[in-house]
Every structure is written in C-alpha cells, then in structure tokens.
Short mmCIF file of C-alpha atoms in Angstrom, two decimals:
data_model
loop_
_atom_site.label_atom_id
_atom_site.label_comp_id
_atom_site.label_asym_id
_atom_site.label_seq_id
_atom_site.Cartn_x
_atom_site.Cartn_y
_atom_site.Cartn_z
CA ASP A 150 -12.00 -2.40 -62.32
CA ALA A 151 -12.21 0.76 -64.43
CA LYS A 152 -11.50 0.25 -68.07
CA THR A 153 -8.59 1.20 -70.36
CA THR A 154 -8.83 1.68 -74.07
CA GLN A 155 -5.53 1.12 -76.33
CA PRO A 156 -4.96 0.94 -80.06
CA ASN A 157 -4.63 -2.58 -81.07
CA SER A 158 -1.31 -2.06 -82.74
CA MET A 159 1.31 0.74 -83.54
CA GLU A 160 4.47 0.92 -85.68
CA SER A 161 7.58 2.72 -85.10
CA ASN A 162 11.09 3.04 -86.64
CA GLU A 163 14.22 2.03 -84.80
CA GLU A 164 15.93 5.15 -82.97
CA GLU A 165 12.78 7.15 -83.37
CA PRO A 166 10.46 8.03 -80.08
CA VAL A 167 7.15 6.32 -79.69
CA HIS A 168 4.13 7.45 -78.02
CA LEU A 169 1.56 4.84 -76.72
CA PRO A 170 -1.76 6.30 -75.82
CA CYS A 171 -4.10 4.95 -73.23
CA ASN A 172 -7.69 6.22 -72.57
CA HIS A 173 -9.21 5.74 -68.99
CA SER A 174 -12.34 8.14 -68.91
CA THR A 175 -13.82 6.38 -65.86
CA ILE A 176 -10.50 6.58 -63.71
CA SER A 177 -11.17 7.21 -60.16
CA GLY A 178 -9.28 9.17 -57.71
CA THR A 179 -7.62 6.11 -56.18
CA ASP A 180 -6.48 4.51 -59.38
CA TYR A 181 -2.79 4.27 -60.16
CA ILE A 182 -1.79 4.01 -63.85
CA HIS A 183 0.49 0.95 -64.40
CA TRP A 184 2.26 0.07 -67.56
CA TYR A 185 3.56 -3.24 -68.21
CA ARG A 186 5.04 -4.99 -71.39
CA GLN A 187 5.20 -8.57 -72.71
CA LEU A 188 8.01 -9.47 -75.04
CA PRO A 189 7.35 -12.44 -77.35
CA SER A 190 7.48 -15.80 -75.42
CA GLN A 191 8.06 -14.17 -72.02
CA GLY A 192 6.11 -13.24 -69.02
CA PRO A 193 5.02 -9.40 -68.64
CA GLU A 194 7.44 -6.98 -67.30
CA TYR A 195 6.90 -3.72 -65.17
CA VAL A 196 7.74 -0.52 -67.17
CA ILE A 197 6.32 2.34 -65.21
CA HIS A 198 3.67 3.62 -63.14
CA GLY A 199 2.06 7.04 -61.89
CA LEU A 200 -0.82 8.62 -60.01
CA THR A 201 -0.98 12.44 -61.14
CA SER A 202 2.41 13.85 -62.07
CA ASN A 203 4.58 12.76 -64.95
CA VAL A 204 7.19 10.14 -64.19
CA ASN A 205 10.29 8.91 -65.70
CA ASN A 206 12.51 5.98 -65.20
CA ARG A 207 15.25 4.27 -67.16
CA MET A 208 12.80 2.53 -69.36
CA ALA A 209 10.26 5.00 -70.40
CA SER A 210 8.36 8.23 -69.40
CA LEU A 211 4.85 8.43 -68.49
CA ALA A 212 2.80 11.57 -69.39
CA ILE A 213 -0.61 11.85 -67.40
CA ALA A 214 -3.18 14.30 -68.59
CA GLU A 215 -4.34 16.78 -66.13
CA ASP A 216 -7.74 15.51 -65.90
CA ARG A 217 -6.17 11.74 -65.63
CA LYS A 218 -8.55 10.57 -68.32
CA SER A 219 -5.80 9.62 -70.49
CA SER A 220 -1.94 9.13 -70.21
CA THR A 221 0.91 8.26 -72.87
CA LEU A 222 3.86 5.98 -72.50
CA ILE A 223 6.96 7.40 -74.12
CA LEU A 224 9.76 5.34 -75.33
CA HIS A 225 12.45 8.01 -76.18
CA ARG A 226 14.47 5.93 -78.73
CA ALA A 227 12.77 2.67 -79.91
CA THR A 228 15.00 -0.33 -80.44
CA LEU A 229 14.20 -3.66 -81.75
CA ARG A 230 14.06 -5.07 -78.47
CA ASP A 231 11.29 -2.76 -77.54
CA ALA A 232 8.85 -4.65 -79.89
CA ALA A 233 6.30 -6.05 -77.55
CA VAL A 234 2.58 -5.81 -76.37
CA TYR A 235 2.16 -2.83 -73.97
CA TYR A 236 -0.51 -3.01 -71.44
CA CYS A 237 -1.99 -0.04 -69.56
CA ILE A 238 -3.67 -0.85 -66.42
CA LEU A 239 -5.59 0.87 -63.70
CA ARG A 240 -4.91 -0.31 -59.98
CA ASP A 241 -6.84 1.02 -57.12
CA TRP A 242 -4.76 2.14 -54.07
CA GLY A 243 -7.87 2.09 -52.05
CA GLU A 244 -8.27 -1.74 -52.29
CA THR A 245 -6.44 -4.38 -50.09
CA SER A 246 -2.77 -4.19 -50.93
CA GLY A 247 -1.72 -6.70 -53.28
CA SER A 248 -4.99 -6.68 -55.44
CA ARG A 249 -4.98 -8.19 -58.70
CA LEU A 250 -3.64 -6.39 -62.01
CA THR A 251 -6.45 -6.75 -64.80
CA PHE A 252 -4.65 -7.13 -68.26
CA GLY A 253 -6.60 -5.93 -71.51
CA GLU A 254 -5.75 -6.46 -75.01
CA GLY A 255 -2.91 -4.04 -74.95
CA THR A 256 -0.88 -2.45 -77.93
CA GLN A 257 1.17 -4.42 -80.21
CA LEU A 258 4.22 -2.47 -80.90
CA THR A 259 6.33 -3.26 -83.91
CA VAL A 260 9.53 -1.59 -84.46
CA ASN A 261 11.04 -1.48 -87.99
CA PRO A 262 14.69 -1.40 -88.54
CA GLY B 285 17.84 -17.45 -58.10
CA ALA B 286 16.89 -13.78 -58.15
CA GLY B 287 13.70 -13.99 -60.18
CA VAL B 288 10.38 -16.09 -60.08
CA SER B 289 10.96 -19.64 -61.08
CA GLN B 290 8.30 -21.80 -62.64
CA SER B 291 8.59 -25.71 -63.38
CA PRO B 292 8.02 -27.45 -65.44
CA SER B 293 8.70 -25.20 -68.12
CA ASN B 294 6.70 -27.39 -70.67
CA LYS B 295 4.06 -30.26 -69.84
CA VAL B 296 2.33 -32.42 -72.40
CA THR B 297 -0.53 -34.58 -70.90
CA GLU B 298 -3.42 -36.60 -71.73
CA LYS B 299 -7.06 -35.46 -71.30
CA GLY B 300 -8.06 -36.60 -68.10
CA LYS B 301 -4.88 -36.58 -66.19
CA ASP B 302 -4.11 -34.29 -63.20
CA VAL B 303 -1.15 -31.86 -63.36
CA GLU B 304 0.71 -29.90 -61.05
CA LEU B 305 2.56 -26.75 -61.57
CA ARG B 306 4.91 -25.10 -59.50
CA CYS B 307 5.96 -21.53 -58.51
CA ASP B 308 8.96 -20.25 -56.53
CA PRO B 309 8.41 -16.59 -55.90
CA ILE B 310 11.03 -13.97 -55.19
CA SER B 311 12.44 -14.33 -51.79
CA GLY B 312 10.44 -12.10 -49.16
CA HIS B 313 7.54 -11.35 -51.65
CA THR B 314 4.38 -11.89 -49.67
CA ALA B 315 2.05 -11.59 -52.53
CA LEU B 316 1.73 -14.36 -55.44
CA TYR B 317 -0.49 -14.69 -58.43
CA TRP B 318 -1.39 -16.98 -61.00
CA TYR B 319 -2.48 -16.06 -64.56
CA ARG B 320 -2.88 -17.93 -67.82
CA GLN B 321 -2.56 -17.10 -71.16
CA SER B 322 -4.11 -18.90 -74.14
CA LEU B 323 -2.52 -18.88 -77.47
CA GLY B 324 -2.79 -15.39 -79.03
CA GLN B 325 -5.09 -14.22 -75.97
CA GLY B 326 -4.50 -11.77 -73.19
CA LEU B 327 -3.68 -12.76 -69.48
CA GLU B 328 -6.61 -14.19 -67.39
CA PHE B 329 -6.27 -13.71 -63.69
CA LEU B 330 -6.72 -16.89 -61.61
CA ILE B 331 -5.84 -16.43 -57.95
CA TYR B 332 -4.00 -14.29 -55.72
CA PHE B 333 -2.20 -15.07 -52.43
CA GLN B 334 -1.26 -12.80 -49.51
CA GLY B 335 1.07 -14.91 -47.44
CA ASN B 336 -0.54 -18.52 -47.27
CA SER B 337 -4.16 -17.55 -47.65
CA ALA B 338 -6.14 -16.82 -50.73
CA PRO B 339 -8.22 -13.76 -50.45
CA ASP B 340 -9.11 -13.67 -54.06
CA LYS B 341 -9.79 -16.80 -55.92
CA SER B 342 -12.32 -15.54 -58.11
CA GLY B 343 -10.64 -16.19 -61.32
CA LEU B 344 -10.40 -19.92 -61.15
CA PRO B 345 -12.55 -21.36 -64.13
CA SER B 346 -13.74 -24.46 -62.35
CA ASP B 347 -13.53 -26.66 -59.28
CA ARG B 348 -11.14 -28.57 -61.14
CA PHE B 349 -8.60 -25.87 -60.37
CA SER B 350 -7.06 -25.33 -57.01
CA ALA B 351 -3.94 -23.76 -55.77
CA GLU B 352 -2.13 -23.85 -52.35
CA ARG B 353 0.84 -21.81 -50.99
CA THR B 354 2.91 -23.09 -48.01
CA GLY B 355 5.46 -21.22 -45.77
CA GLY B 356 4.43 -18.05 -47.48
CA SER B 357 6.80 -19.03 -50.46
CA VAL B 358 6.31 -21.85 -52.75
CA SER B 359 2.84 -22.31 -54.64
CA THR B 360 1.35 -25.22 -56.49
CA LEU B 361 -1.58 -24.89 -59.10
CA THR B 362 -3.27 -28.27 -59.53
CA ILE B 363 -5.42 -29.10 -62.37
CA GLN B 364 -7.52 -32.18 -62.14
CA ARG B 365 -9.00 -34.10 -65.00
CA THR B 366 -7.41 -31.68 -67.52
CA GLN B 367 -9.40 -31.02 -70.63
CA GLN B 368 -8.07 -29.77 -73.87
CA GLU B 369 -9.24 -26.12 -73.14
CA ASP B 370 -6.98 -25.98 -70.23
CA SER B 371 -4.00 -25.94 -72.78
CA ALA B 372 -2.25 -22.37 -72.11
CA VAL B 373 0.76 -20.83 -70.53
CA TYR B 374 0.37 -20.56 -66.87
CA LEU B 375 2.09 -17.48 -65.57
CA CYS B 376 3.10 -16.94 -61.88
CA ALA B 377 4.03 -13.51 -60.52
CA SER B 378 5.13 -12.16 -57.11
CA SER B 379 5.32 -8.91 -55.25
CA SER B 380 6.07 -7.14 -52.22
CA GLY B 381 2.44 -6.74 -51.49
CA GLN B 382 2.41 -2.89 -51.42
CA ILE B 383 -0.24 -1.63 -53.64
CA THR B 384 2.22 0.03 -55.93
CA GLY B 385 4.53 -2.86 -55.85
CA GLU B 386 5.45 -4.28 -59.27
CA LEU B 387 4.78 -7.63 -60.32
CA PHE B 388 7.54 -9.89 -61.08
CA PHE B 389 6.50 -12.68 -63.65
CA GLY B 390 8.20 -16.03 -64.14
CA GLU B 391 8.67 -17.48 -67.67
CA GLY B 392 5.52 -19.66 -67.48
CA SER B 393 4.61 -23.28 -67.78
CA ARG B 394 3.28 -24.21 -70.92
CA LEU B 395 0.66 -26.97 -70.69
CA THR B 396 -0.51 -28.93 -73.62
CA VAL B 397 -3.46 -31.34 -73.06
CA LEU B 398 -3.68 -33.91 -75.81
#
C-alpha cells in the first residue's frame, strides 16, 4: 500500500475552520484518497473520499493537489464533537473490490472551547 | 438494527481459554472486515471476507486466530489459547464490496486476558 504522512496532532478552536494535511507522494494513478475519523471509545467512521477533483459533503471538504501528492481535509467550523483521530488512507481501485483499508497513525485533533 | 452489531461488548477471560467474538454486519453488505486495536495504538487489519470466503487473511497474527462467515452474513472470530498480548478492542466493519464503498464499523468487542 502507498504510504501517507500526517502530523501527529493538531489543535483548533471551536467554530473555526480546520485544515488537516496529508502527504502521499508515492500515490499511484489508481489510488483513491479516503478519510476516516475515530472518536474516543468508538469505531472509525467514514468522512469523505476523492480521486482527482475536490469533494464536498455534509461533514467536510477534501482538497486534492493538482499532482495528487497531497490532500487536505477541511472542517469548515470545528465543534467539540470533531475532536478525534483523523486517518488519511489510500485505496487502490485497481485491486479486487473490497480490499482492505490500511490505517496509519493519523492526526489527533483537539478542539478547544 | 441498521448498523454493525458486535458481541460481546466486553469479555474478560483467563490466559489459555478460548474466546469467540461475533459480528453481525449491515444487511446486504457482502464485504466484512476484522481489525484489532491495542490500547493507544492504531488499527491492525486481521482478515477480510467477500461473501463467505476470505481472500485476504494475511493479518491474522498466529494460527490461534481463525474466523468464519456463514450465509454471507454473521462472522465469528475465534481466538484459541488466549494470551495476554491478545488483549485489545476487536473491531468489525462491513461494506457494500464496491471499491469506493465506505466501511461501517461496529462499536467493538473489548477483550481482556488476565
């Protein structure tokens, strides 16, 4: 699996935007970029995914660099409930469907009131 | 229920005993995954099912670990002769099986081996 690099931790203030970076310089043309998050004492939950174009959903936005070697997860207005570990994961669509997701260390996001 | 259901939520056992952990995936989901997470650590992949077959079981840490899935639905993860290092939260996830299909995780089964 291609590797991703994320900062170990980040802090934000409530109601402010948060930009969570992810570097994936060895990304291949068939890799989708997935983001999951894990709240304390819970299983991970899906946030968003993309391939080349920027993506928006009700939870977040995903900005993908033109060369696809990095991406940024954007939380537009952080809330206390957004405090979690955020995982950036590459998933190869060329593999047999249902292939595993390999979780790295992720970024621990702290949101200050 | 609408989500992935796991049981038991907590299990305390003595070293050397066998344990079974159950996962009930979302109805209609063909893909099922088992992960484990030790205290303060990241998620470690164990095994993946597509239907009743397991094309990827490369993450099982030893032959004491096995898993099966019947009827394309419920899965059971069995750990034989448990060791203290097996203590972890065991997480199950299911998905539609499509390559971009998101994984839905259960709440996990916390296993403590004394």
